[in-house]
Amino acid sequence: MSRRLERVETLLEEVLQPFSSLSCSMGETSSSSSNGHCNQFSNCEIKPLQGSGNTIFLGDPSLEVRADKHQIMMAYAKSGRRNQLALNLLDVLFSPMVLASSTVKGTRDGVKQSLDPTKVKAIKDYCIQKYPLKSVETRKEVLQKLNKAITDKCIALGKSS
C-alpha cells in the first residue's frame, strides 16, 4: 500500500473516530452489547456522540459548532501545520465575503467586524487537538499565532476584493 493511501486511511480513521462510540437514550454505549443496542431495550435508538448525519462537532462539543465531516477531513488532509489547518477550516466555516469584511476581534473604527468568536474558538481548539502543543510552546503563544494567521488571511482577502 502506498504511503499516501496509508495517510488518507489514517486521516479518515481520525475524523470518523468520534463515531466509533455510540450512545443510546439509556446512556449505555454500543460496546455494552454485541448487537450494538443497549442491554435495557432491543429497540433503543443509537446516536453518534459527536454530531448527526454528515456533520460533526468541531473542537469542544459544548460550543455546538458543527461542520461537514468530509470538509473537515479534507481541511486536515491538506494541512501540514497547525496554522494551515486553521486557515483551511476558516474556508469551511466562513464565506470569503465574511472573511474579507472581518478580523478575529474586529477593528475599533468598526470597518471590520469580528468573526463569530464561538467558531473561531472551535477552530483553535480543533487545531490544538490535531497538532498538540510542543514542550517549548505555551497555549497562549499558540493562540496568538493562530489569531495572527486568521487576521492576516482576513486582511489579505479584504485587499483582494
PDB file of C-alpha atoms in Angstrom:
ATOM      1  CA  MET A   1       0.000   0.000   0.000  1.00  0.00           C
ATOM      2  CA  SER A   2       1.355   3.453  -0.850  1.00  0.00           C
ATOM      3  CA  ARG A   3       2.267   5.922   1.880  1.00  0.00           C
ATOM      4  CA  ARG A   4      -0.290   8.420   0.600  1.00  0.00           C
ATOM      5  CA  LEU A   5      -3.092   5.857   0.782  1.00  0.00           C
ATOM      6  CA  GLU A   6      -1.993   4.892   4.298  1.00  0.00           C
ATOM      7  CA  ARG A   7      -2.081   8.594   5.308  1.00  0.00           C
ATOM      8  CA  VAL A   8      -5.587   9.045   3.863  1.00  0.00           C
ATOM      9  CA  GLU A   9      -6.825   5.946   5.688  1.00  0.00           C
ATOM     10  CA  THR A  10      -5.268   7.194   8.932  1.00  0.00           C
ATOM     11  CA  LEU A  11      -6.881  10.613   8.487  1.00  0.00           C
ATOM     12  CA  LEU A  12     -10.237   9.024   7.751  1.00  0.00           C
ATOM     13  CA  GLU A  13      -9.990   6.941  10.922  1.00  0.00           C
ATOM     14  CA  GLU A  14      -9.126  10.071  12.962  1.00  0.00           C
ATOM     15  CA  VAL A  15     -12.038  12.042  11.549  1.00  0.00           C
ATOM     16  CA  LEU A  16     -14.535   9.227  11.981  1.00  0.00           C
ATOM     17  CA  GLN A  17     -13.204   8.182  15.409  1.00  0.00           C
ATOM     18  CA  PRO A  18     -15.841  10.231  17.281  1.00  0.00           C
ATOM     19  CA  PHE A  19     -18.477   7.982  15.709  1.00  0.00           C
ATOM     20  CA  SER A  20     -16.897   4.767  16.916  1.00  0.00           C
ATOM     21  CA  SER A  21     -18.537   5.107  20.301  1.00  0.00           C
ATOM     22  CA  LEU A  22     -22.292   5.353  20.088  1.00  0.00           C
ATOM     23  CA  SER A  23     -24.824   6.028  22.785  1.00  0.00           C
ATOM     24  CA  CYS A  24     -28.472   5.315  23.282  1.00  0.00           C
ATOM     25  CA  SER A  25     -31.151   7.148  25.203  1.00  0.00           C
ATOM     26  CA  MET A  26     -30.490   4.892  28.210  1.00  0.00           C
ATOM     27  CA  GLY A  27     -26.914   6.183  28.431  1.00  0.00           C
ATOM     28  CA  GLU A  28     -25.229   2.881  27.610  1.00  0.00           C
ATOM     29  CA  THR A  29     -22.752   2.561  24.782  1.00  0.00           C
ATOM     30  CA  SER A  30     -22.862   0.289  21.779  1.00  0.00           C
ATOM     31  CA  SER A  31     -19.906  -1.564  23.242  1.00  0.00           C
ATOM     32  CA  SER A  32     -22.216  -2.647  26.092  1.00  0.00           C
ATOM     33  CA  SER A  33     -23.571  -5.439  23.944  1.00  0.00           C
ATOM     34  CA  SER A  34     -22.500  -7.358  20.903  1.00  0.00           C
ATOM     35  CA  ASN A  35     -25.512  -6.311  18.791  1.00  0.00           C
ATOM     36  CA  GLY A  36     -24.907  -2.561  19.119  1.00  0.00           C
ATOM     37  CA  HIS A  37     -28.007  -1.972  21.238  1.00  0.00           C
ATOM     38  CA  CYS A  38     -28.127  -1.244  24.922  1.00  0.00           C
ATOM     39  CA  ASN A  39     -28.928  -4.067  27.272  1.00  0.00           C
ATOM     40  CA  GLN A  40     -32.138  -2.425  28.511  1.00  0.00           C
ATOM     41  CA  PHE A  41     -34.211  -2.311  25.324  1.00  0.00           C
ATOM     42  CA  SER A  42     -33.698  -4.002  21.984  1.00  0.00           C
ATOM     43  CA  ASN A  43     -35.285  -1.114  20.066  1.00  0.00           C
ATOM     44  CA  CYS A  44     -33.147   1.599  21.662  1.00  0.00           C
ATOM     45  CA  GLU A  45     -32.032   4.203  19.109  1.00  0.00           C
ATOM     46  CA  ILE A  46     -28.279   4.557  18.714  1.00  0.00           C
ATOM     47  CA  LYS A  47     -26.992   8.074  18.039  1.00  0.00           C
ATOM     48  CA  PRO A  48     -23.483   9.361  17.225  1.00  0.00           C
ATOM     49  CA  LEU A  49     -21.973  11.161  20.203  1.00  0.00           C
ATOM     50  CA  GLN A  50     -20.385  13.978  18.193  1.00  0.00           C
ATOM     51  CA  GLY A  51     -22.836  15.101  15.550  1.00  0.00           C
ATOM     52  CA  SER A  52     -25.524  13.863  13.303  1.00  0.00           C
ATOM     53  CA  GLY A  53     -25.693  12.828   9.673  1.00  0.00           C
ATOM     54  CA  ASN A  54     -22.729  14.178   7.771  1.00  0.00           C
ATOM     55  CA  THR A  55     -21.741  16.728  10.399  1.00  0.00           C
ATOM     56  CA  ILE A  56     -19.517  16.544  13.441  1.00  0.00           C
ATOM     57  CA  PHE A  57     -18.698  18.972  16.196  1.00  0.00           C
ATOM     58  CA  LEU A  58     -15.568  20.986  15.623  1.00  0.00           C
ATOM     59  CA  GLY A  59     -13.454  21.407  18.743  1.00  0.00           C
ATOM     60  CA  ASP A  60     -15.255  21.293  22.073  1.00  0.00           C
ATOM     61  CA  PRO A  61     -18.769  19.818  21.570  1.00  0.00           C
ATOM     62  CA  SER A  62     -20.173  22.223  24.177  1.00  0.00           C
ATOM     63  CA  LEU A  63     -19.542  25.044  21.662  1.00  0.00           C
ATOM     64  CA  GLU A  64     -22.001  23.332  19.306  1.00  0.00           C
ATOM     65  CA  VAL A  65     -20.080  24.303  16.166  1.00  0.00           C
ATOM     66  CA  ARG A  66     -20.879  21.711  13.516  1.00  0.00           C
ATOM     67  CA  ALA A  67     -19.275  21.239  10.141  1.00  0.00           C
ATOM     68  CA  ASP A  68     -19.391  18.720   7.326  1.00  0.00           C
ATOM     69  CA  LYS A  69     -17.141  15.811   8.299  1.00  0.00           C
ATOM     70  CA  HIS A  70     -15.832  15.395   4.727  1.00  0.00           C
ATOM     71  CA  GLN A  71     -14.833  19.081   4.556  1.00  0.00           C
ATOM     72  CA  ILE A  72     -13.072  18.827   7.916  1.00  0.00           C
ATOM     73  CA  MET A  73     -11.265  15.697   6.782  1.00  0.00           C
ATOM     74  CA  MET A  74     -10.132  17.433   3.595  1.00  0.00           C
ATOM     75  CA  ALA A  75      -9.010  20.544   5.512  1.00  0.00           C
ATOM     76  CA  TYR A  76      -6.914  18.350   7.804  1.00  0.00           C
ATOM     77  CA  ALA A  77      -5.509  16.297   4.910  1.00  0.00           C
ATOM     78  CA  LYS A  78      -4.381  19.493   3.126  1.00  0.00           C
ATOM     79  CA  SER A  79      -2.656  20.868   6.209  1.00  0.00           C
ATOM     80  CA  GLY A  80       0.781  20.040   7.435  1.00  0.00           C
ATOM     81  CA  ARG A  81       0.835  22.549  10.262  1.00  0.00           C
ATOM     82  CA  ARG A  82      -1.500  23.950  12.866  1.00  0.00           C
ATOM     83  CA  ASN A  83      -1.749  27.394  11.201  1.00  0.00           C
ATOM     84  CA  GLN A  84      -2.556  25.886   7.804  1.00  0.00           C
ATOM     85  CA  LEU A  85      -5.308  23.771   9.351  1.00  0.00           C
ATOM     86  CA  ALA A  86      -6.812  26.908  10.919  1.00  0.00           C
ATOM     87  CA  LEU A  87      -6.801  28.684   7.554  1.00  0.00           C
ATOM     88  CA  ASN A  88      -8.367  25.695   5.816  1.00  0.00           C
ATOM     89  CA  LEU A  89     -11.092  25.487   8.469  1.00  0.00           C
ATOM     90  CA  LEU A  90     -11.865  29.194   8.012  1.00  0.00           C
ATOM     91  CA  ASP A  91     -12.897  28.365   4.449  1.00  0.00           C
ATOM     92  CA  VAL A  92     -15.199  25.642   5.776  1.00  0.00           C
ATOM     93  CA  LEU A  93     -16.968  27.788   8.378  1.00  0.00           C
ATOM     94  CA  PHE A  94     -16.985  31.259   6.783  1.00  0.00           C
ATOM     95  CA  SER A  95     -17.714  32.628   3.328  1.00  0.00           C
ATOM     96  CA  PRO A  96     -14.987  34.626   1.550  1.00  0.00           C
ATOM     97  CA  MET A  97     -17.178  37.726   1.844  1.00  0.00           C
ATOM     98  CA  VAL A  98     -17.435  37.371   5.639  1.00  0.00           C
ATOM     99  CA  LEU A  99     -13.690  36.769   5.936  1.00  0.00           C
ATOM    100  CA  ALA A 100     -12.891  39.807   3.763  1.00  0.00           C
ATOM    101  CA  SER A 101     -15.008  42.095   5.959  1.00  0.00           C
ATOM    102  CA  SER A 102     -13.821  40.746   9.319  1.00  0.00           C
ATOM    103  CA  THR A 103     -10.890  40.044  11.601  1.00  0.00           C
ATOM    104  CA  VAL A 104     -10.620  37.918  14.738  1.00  0.00           C
ATOM    105  CA  LYS A 105     -11.507  40.822  17.040  1.00  0.00           C
ATOM    106  CA  GLY A 106     -12.838  43.429  14.593  1.00  0.00           C
ATOM    107  CA  THR A 107     -11.499  46.976  14.358  1.00  0.00           C
ATOM    108  CA  ARG A 108     -12.099  49.863  16.731  1.00  0.00           C
ATOM    109  CA  ASP A 109     -13.410  52.061  13.936  1.00  0.00           C
ATOM    110  CA  GLY A 110     -15.997  49.417  13.023  1.00  0.00           C
ATOM    111  CA  VAL A 111     -14.729  48.992   9.463  1.00  0.00           C
ATOM    112  CA  LYS A 112     -14.160  45.294  10.053  1.00  0.00           C
ATOM    113  CA  GLN A 113     -16.471  43.210  12.216  1.00  0.00           C
ATOM    114  CA  SER A 114     -15.279  40.421  14.479  1.00  0.00           C
ATOM    115  CA  LEU A 115     -15.639  36.840  13.285  1.00  0.00           C
ATOM    116  CA  ASP A 116     -18.036  34.645  15.255  1.00  0.00           C
ATOM    117  CA  PRO A 117     -15.965  34.050  18.426  1.00  0.00           C
ATOM    118  CA  THR A 118     -17.541  30.641  19.027  1.00  0.00           C
ATOM    119  CA  LYS A 119     -16.494  29.397  15.589  1.00  0.00           C
ATOM    120  CA  VAL A 120     -13.010  30.869  15.981  1.00  0.00           C
ATOM    121  CA  LYS A 121     -12.611  29.147  19.362  1.00  0.00           C
ATOM    122  CA  ALA A 122     -13.786  25.861  17.844  1.00  0.00           C
ATOM    123  CA  ILE A 123     -11.183  26.203  15.081  1.00  0.00           C
ATOM    124  CA  LYS A 124      -8.423  26.901  17.611  1.00  0.00           C
ATOM    125  CA  ASP A 125      -9.467  24.011  19.852  1.00  0.00           C
ATOM    126  CA  TYR A 126      -9.561  21.597  16.907  1.00  0.00           C
ATOM    127  CA  CYS A 127      -6.134  22.757  15.683  1.00  0.00           C
ATOM    128  CA  ILE A 128      -4.587  22.208  19.106  1.00  0.00           C
ATOM    129  CA  GLN A 129      -6.321  18.835  19.349  1.00  0.00           C
ATOM    130  CA  LYS A 130      -4.901  17.700  15.998  1.00  0.00           C
ATOM    131  CA  TYR A 131      -1.477  19.322  16.453  1.00  0.00           C
ATOM    132  CA  PRO A 132      -0.782  19.112  20.213  1.00  0.00           C
ATOM    133  CA  LEU A 133       1.415  21.662  21.966  1.00  0.00           C
ATOM    134  CA  LYS A 134       5.134  21.013  21.841  1.00  0.00           C
ATOM    135  CA  SER A 135       7.041  21.105  25.101  1.00  0.00           C
ATOM    136  CA  VAL A 136       8.510  24.551  24.338  1.00  0.00           C
ATOM    137  CA  GLU A 137       5.182  26.142  23.365  1.00  0.00           C
ATOM    138  CA  THR A 138       2.606  27.649  25.636  1.00  0.00           C
ATOM    139  CA  ARG A 139      -1.092  27.637  24.831  1.00  0.00           C
ATOM    140  CA  LYS A 140      -1.094  31.446  24.893  1.00  0.00           C
ATOM    141  CA  GLU A 141       1.692  31.631  22.281  1.00  0.00           C
ATOM    142  CA  VAL A 142      -0.093  29.161  20.020  1.00  0.00           C
ATOM    143  CA  LEU A 143      -3.399  31.026  20.296  1.00  0.00           C
ATOM    144  CA  GLN A 144      -1.636  34.310  19.444  1.00  0.00           C
ATOM    145  CA  LYS A 145      -0.073  32.717  16.346  1.00  0.00           C
ATOM    146  CA  LEU A 146      -3.442  31.338  15.273  1.00  0.00           C
ATOM    147  CA  ASN A 147      -5.101  34.748  15.794  1.00  0.00           C
ATOM    148  CA  LYS A 148      -2.417  36.379  13.667  1.00  0.00           C
ATOM    149  CA  ALA A 149      -2.733  33.812  10.872  1.00  0.00           C
ATOM    150  CA  ILE A 150      -6.539  34.190  10.818  1.00  0.00           C
ATOM    151  CA  THR A 151      -6.389  38.000  10.866  1.00  0.00           C
ATOM    152  CA  ASP A 152      -3.715  38.039   8.135  1.00  0.00           C
ATOM    153  CA  LYS A 153      -5.918  35.895   5.899  1.00  0.00           C
ATOM    154  CA  CYS A 154      -8.918  38.158   6.508  1.00  0.00           C
ATOM    155  CA  ILE A 155      -6.864  41.268   5.690  1.00  0.00           C
ATOM    156  CA  ALA A 156      -5.460  39.663   2.520  1.00  0.00           C
ATOM    157  CA  LEU A 157      -8.965  38.714   1.356  1.00  0.00           C
ATOM    158  CA  GLY A 158     -10.176  42.237   2.154  1.00  0.00           C
ATOM    159  CA  LYS A 159      -7.450  43.748  -0.026  1.00  0.00           C
ATOM    160  CA  SER A 160      -8.181  41.405  -2.938  1.00  0.00           C
ATOM    161  CA  SER A 161     -11.935  42.094  -3.026  1.00  0.00           C
TER     162      SER A 161
END
